[in-house]
Amino acid sequence: MGPAAERIPGGRPDGQAVIAGHGWYVRGTGDMQMPSGTWGCFYVEDGIGLRQSVGLAIEKGEQIKPTKIVGPGKPVPNYTVAPGPCSARSSNPTWGRSIWRSAGSTATRGAEEQEMTYYPDLSPYSYDQSSRDMLNVGWLSPKHGYSKGLVDERVVEALKVLCAAYENQMRGIHHCEFCDADRPFVFGGPTSNTKVLLGSAEIRVEGEDGTYYAAPNLMLHYMTEHEYCPPEDFCQAAVRAAGLEAAEELTLVE
């Protein structure tokens, strides 16, 4: 594991150390057995991202109620923890979807399943809690067909600008199920110089009629590499939100 990208002073009230990073579960890798003296506490259901605010609360030692607890000797999915930079919250190990408890240490595994949660385009948003009603866009899965076609380059440029906001950032990573791309990224933001990793956050925009849309930022990869064509109204909303000039039509569905 690489050096910590960030160290937050103060630590946890219980004195335990936490190392936070990302991970995933690759289907077909089977289960592992929970070691003796260790309990696994899961904080979200399979396929649902762990919100950044919840992950930080766990790391800081706040009392968050698990959705599931797995005791010693019980089977759990064989998660993979990603190597590289992590965030040290005090001085020991956390990794993100569940939290492993053993004598004198705490570790949270940020292990999201590889399979992307699927929602049809323009269906009601329900992936996470929200204070407003929104419609889904771009939550694709190989098990379901999706709209293909031509998309104006302004839409891609607009989404690159917007994705740098990392809306609804989650712990864990959604990988592309249509190819073997290893954590795709784009250079986005207002000046196109911010490296934005795709697969753990959303893009949210408001349409001219007041409709809100929520899309996984991985949709940018779907558009540029897999011919995904988002709904026209969403594209118009994204271009306006990025401050670009829209056209009468921004998409041409096959």
C-alpha positions as a printed NumPy array, in Angstrom:
array([[  0.   ,   0.   ,   0.   ],
       [  1.353,   3.43 ,  -0.912],
       [  1.836,   6.473,   1.295],
       [ -1.191,   8.285,   2.696],
       [ -2.554,  10.986,   0.409],
       [ -4.   ,  12.826,   3.392],
       [ -3.603,  12.642,   7.16 ],
       [ -6.317,  14.15 ,   9.335],
       [ -5.129,  15.245,  12.793],
       [ -6.972,  14.386,  15.975],
       [ -7.604,  10.704,  15.327],
       [-10.468,   8.619,  16.697],
       [-11.75 ,   8.822,  20.272],
       [-11.076,   5.08 ,  20.713],
       [ -7.439,   5.514,  19.662],
       [ -7.729,   3.043,  16.778],
       [ -6.137,   3.859,  13.434],
       [ -7.919,   3.757,  10.087],
       [ -6.539,   3.575,   6.559],
       [ -9.166,   4.42 ,   3.932],
       [ -8.965,   3.352,   0.322],
       [-11.003,   1.662,  -2.413],
       [-11.681,  -1.885,  -3.5  ],
       [-14.115,  -4.098,  -5.355],
       [-15.59 ,  -7.55 ,  -5.689],
       [-15.023,  -9.415,  -8.941],
       [-17.738, -11.95 ,  -9.618],
       [-16.465, -15.513,  -9.591],
       [-13.714, -15.011,  -6.997],
       [-15.782, -16.73 ,  -4.325],
       [-15.806, -16.23 ,  -0.566],
       [-13.273, -16.006,   2.23 ],
       [-13.66 , -17.035,   5.866],
       [-13.797, -14.329,   8.528],
       [-10.643, -14.781,  10.672],
       [-10.813, -15.78 ,  14.324],
       [-11.503, -12.833,  16.626],
       [-12.702, -10.649,  13.746],
       [-16.182,  -9.288,  12.957],
       [-17.219,  -7.728,   9.641],
       [-19.718,  -4.872,   9.879],
       [-21.41 ,  -3.936,   6.58 ],
       [-22.929,  -0.461,   6.223],
       [-24.711,  -0.66 ,   2.842],
       [-26.418,  -3.394,   0.844],
       [-24.568,  -5.102,  -2.011],
       [-24.394,  -2.959,  -5.136],
       [-25.035,   0.318,  -3.265],
       [-22.247,   2.85 ,  -2.824],
       [-21.052,   3.92 ,   0.612],
       [-21.56 ,   7.674,   0.899],
       [-18.477,   9.735,   1.644],
       [-20.111,  11.274,   4.73 ],
       [-20.855,   7.835,   6.182],
       [-17.337,   6.59 ,   5.441],
       [-15.836,   9.602,   7.207],
       [-18.123,   9.09 ,  10.203],
       [-16.994,   5.454,  10.51 ],
       [-13.355,   6.448,  10.221],
       [-13.77 ,   9.051,  12.958],
       [-15.294,   6.478,  15.317],
       [-18.885,   7.766,  15.264],
       [-21.582,   5.239,  16.12 ],
       [-23.084,   4.148,  12.791],
       [-25.46 ,   1.176,  12.827],
       [-24.384,  -1.621,  10.439],
       [-26.901,  -3.242,   8.09 ],
       [-25.193,  -6.633,   8.586],
       [-22.585,  -8.176,  10.918],
       [-20.56 , -11.29 ,  10.024],
       [-18.799, -13.148,  12.852],
       [-15.593, -15.225,  13.021],
       [-15.546, -18.304,  10.824],
       [-18.442, -17.117,   8.65 ],
       [-18.093, -16.712,   4.856],
       [-17.84 , -13.251,   3.287],
       [-17.177, -12.228,  -0.342],
       [-13.484, -12.27 ,  -1.255],
       [-13.023,  -8.532,  -1.76 ],
       [ -9.942,  -6.985,  -3.349],
       [ -8.398,  -3.863,  -1.814],
       [ -6.896,  -1.475,  -4.341],
       [ -3.206,  -0.576,  -3.923],
       [ -1.938,   2.984,  -3.977],
       [ -2.599,   6.212,  -2.024],
       [ -5.021,   6.179,   0.875],
       [ -6.209,   8.556,   3.59 ],
       [ -4.906,   7.964,   7.109],
       [ -7.39 ,   9.072,   9.776],
       [ -5.05 ,   8.367,  12.68 ],
       [ -2.288,   5.79 ,  12.759],
       [ -3.506,   2.144,  12.051],
       [ -5.854,   0.387,   9.077],
       [-10.031,   1.3  ,   7.007],
       [-10.877,   0.204,   3.551],
       [-14.881,   1.393,   2.766],
       [-17.995,  -0.902,   2.396],
       [-17.665,  -2.872,   5.584],
       [-15.591,  -2.433,   8.704],
       [-13.522,  -5.323,  10.081],
       [-13.137,  -5.398,  13.863],
       [-10.4  ,  -7.375,  15.62 ],
       [ -8.376,  -6.951,  18.789],
       [ -6.9  ,  -3.455,  18.863],
       [ -7.529,  -2.506,  15.23 ],
       [-10.281,  -1.478,  12.857],
       [-10.305,  -1.848,   9.083],
       [-13.031,  -0.76 ,   6.688],
       [-13.071,  -2.493,   3.308],
       [-14.24 ,  -0.171,   0.479],
       [-15.334,  -3.07 ,  -1.636],
       [-18.113,  -2.367,  -4.061],
       [-19.321,  -5.133,  -6.336],
       [-18.125,  -4.887,  -9.909],
       [-21.653,  -5.008, -11.296],
       [-23.13 ,  -1.583, -11.985],
       [-26.57 ,  -0.886, -10.563],
       [-28.975,  -0.723, -13.506],
       [-31.853,   1.743, -13.935],
       [-33.673,   2.482, -17.215],
       [-33.152,   5.96 , -18.628],
       [-35.688,   8.489, -17.295],
       [-36.914,   6.187, -14.518],
       [-37.26 ,   7.733, -11.02 ],
       [-33.936,   8.038,  -9.188],
       [-33.635,   5.729,  -6.168],
       [-29.934,   4.827,  -5.921],
       [-29.42 ,   7.04 ,  -2.87 ],
       [-31.395,   9.41 ,  -0.669],
       [-32.169,  12.762,  -2.259],
       [-34.033,  15.88 ,  -1.172],
       [-35.521,  16.277,  -4.665],
       [-37.113,  14.06 ,  -7.289],
       [-34.723,  13.158, -10.112],
       [-34.635,  10.953, -13.212],
       [-31.973,   8.37 , -14.005],
       [-29.674,   8.65 , -17.017],
       [-26.793,   6.381, -17.99 ],
       [-27.05 ,   3.581, -15.392],
       [-26.158,   0.856, -17.913],
       [-25.685,  -2.909, -17.677],
       [-24.743,  -5.547, -20.288],
       [-27.866,  -7.437, -19.234],
       [-30.026,  -4.661, -20.702],
       [-30.062,  -2.896, -24.044],
       [-29.394,   0.832, -24.253],
       [-29.813,   3.683, -26.724],
       [-26.943,   4.089, -29.211],
       [-26.297,   6.92 , -31.634],
       [-24.405,  10.123, -32.355],
       [-23.911,  12.758, -29.664],
       [-22.759,  16.324, -30.293],
       [-19.211,  16.915, -29.025],
       [-20.534,  19.797, -26.912],
       [-22.335,  17.287, -24.709],
       [-19.094,  15.416, -24.017],
       [-17.279,  18.679, -23.285],
       [-20.096,  19.802, -20.976],
       [-20.023,  16.545, -19.009],
       [-16.241,  16.807, -18.632],
       [-16.747,  20.229, -17.049],
       [-19.536,  19.025, -14.758],
       [-17.995,  15.733, -13.625],
       [-15.202,  17.54 , -11.756],
       [-17.798,  18.417,  -9.082],
       [-17.894,  14.734,  -7.979],
       [-21.599,  14.889,  -7.055],
       [-22.68 ,  12.276,  -4.499],
       [-19.177,  10.846,  -4.153],
       [-19.172,   7.209,  -3.006],
       [-16.579,   4.876,  -1.529],
       [-15.78 ,   1.996,  -3.856],
       [-15.491,   1.759,  -7.622],
       [-17.863,   0.749, -10.412],
       [-15.899,  -0.755, -13.291],
       [-17.108,  -0.795, -16.893],
       [-18.857,  -4.106, -17.552],
       [-18.673,  -3.658, -21.34 ],
       [-14.853,  -3.746, -21.548],
       [-11.745,  -4.287, -19.448],
       [-10.904,  -0.581, -19.006],
       [ -8.933,  -0.084, -15.795],
       [-10.504,   2.877, -13.967],
       [-11.109,   5.26 , -16.882],
       [-10.588,   8.981, -16.356],
       [-10.999,  12.294, -18.164],
       [ -9.452,  15.731, -17.808],
       [-12.332,  17.958, -16.804],
       [-13.375,  21.01 , -14.853],
       [-13.747,  24.558, -16.183],
       [-10.196,  24.608, -17.563],
       [-10.026,  20.904, -18.519],
       [ -6.928,  20.332, -16.391],
       [ -8.445,  18.343, -13.507],
       [ -7.993,  14.575, -13.66 ],
       [-11.397,  13.058, -12.875],
       [-11.6  ,   9.333, -12.127],
       [-14.823,   7.807, -13.403],
       [-16.907,   5.244, -11.537],
       [-17.565,   6.55 ,  -8.027],
       [-19.617,   9.749,  -8.339],
       [-22.548,  11.291, -10.196],
       [-23.33 ,  14.177, -12.537],
       [-26.522,  16.04 , -11.668],
       [-28.178,  18.693, -13.819],
       [-31.467,  20.58 , -13.961],
       [-33.469,  20.8  , -17.178],
       [-35.108,  23.941, -18.522],
       [-38.489,  22.667, -17.284],
       [-37.187,  22.085, -13.749],
       [-36.596,  18.344, -14.151],
       [-33.478,  17.086, -12.369],
       [-31.329,  14.293, -13.768],
       [-28.763,  12.056, -12.02 ],
       [-26.159,  10.095, -13.967],
       [-23.08 ,   8.082, -12.931],
       [-19.99 ,   9.889, -14.19 ],
       [-18.952,   6.601, -15.825],
       [-21.493,   7.518, -18.517],
       [-18.762,   9.619, -20.148],
       [-16.867,   6.39 , -20.818],
       [-20.05 ,   4.744, -22.113],
       [-20.536,   7.635, -24.547],
       [-17.   ,   7.838, -25.894],
       [-16.219,   4.108, -25.971],
       [-19.563,   2.286, -26.251],
       [-21.737,   4.605, -28.401],
       [-24.203,   5.342, -25.613],
       [-26.637,   8.1  , -26.569],
       [-28.272,   9.791, -23.543],
       [-31.768,  11.334, -23.744],
       [-31.921,  14.624, -25.641],
       [-33.4  ,  16.603, -22.722],
       [-30.556,  15.513, -20.451],
       [-27.977,  16.54 , -23.058],
       [-29.577,  19.951, -23.452],
       [-29.593,  20.395, -19.659],
       [-25.913,  19.398, -19.354],
       [-24.769,  21.78 , -22.097],
       [-26.67 ,  24.695, -20.518],
       [-25.366,  23.828, -17.03 ],
       [-21.787,  23.96 , -18.33 ],
       [-22.393,  27.366, -19.907],
       [-22.014,  26.146, -23.484],
       [-24.181,  27.118, -26.434],
       [-26.794,  24.464, -27.197],
       [-28.101,  23.455, -30.602],
       [-31.631,  22.541, -31.673],
       [-30.669,  18.845, -31.592],
       [-27.686,  17.36 , -29.794],
       [-28.34 ,  13.664, -30.373],
       [-29.162,  11.342, -33.247],
       [-30.423,   7.944, -32.085],
       [-29.69 ,   4.928, -34.302]])
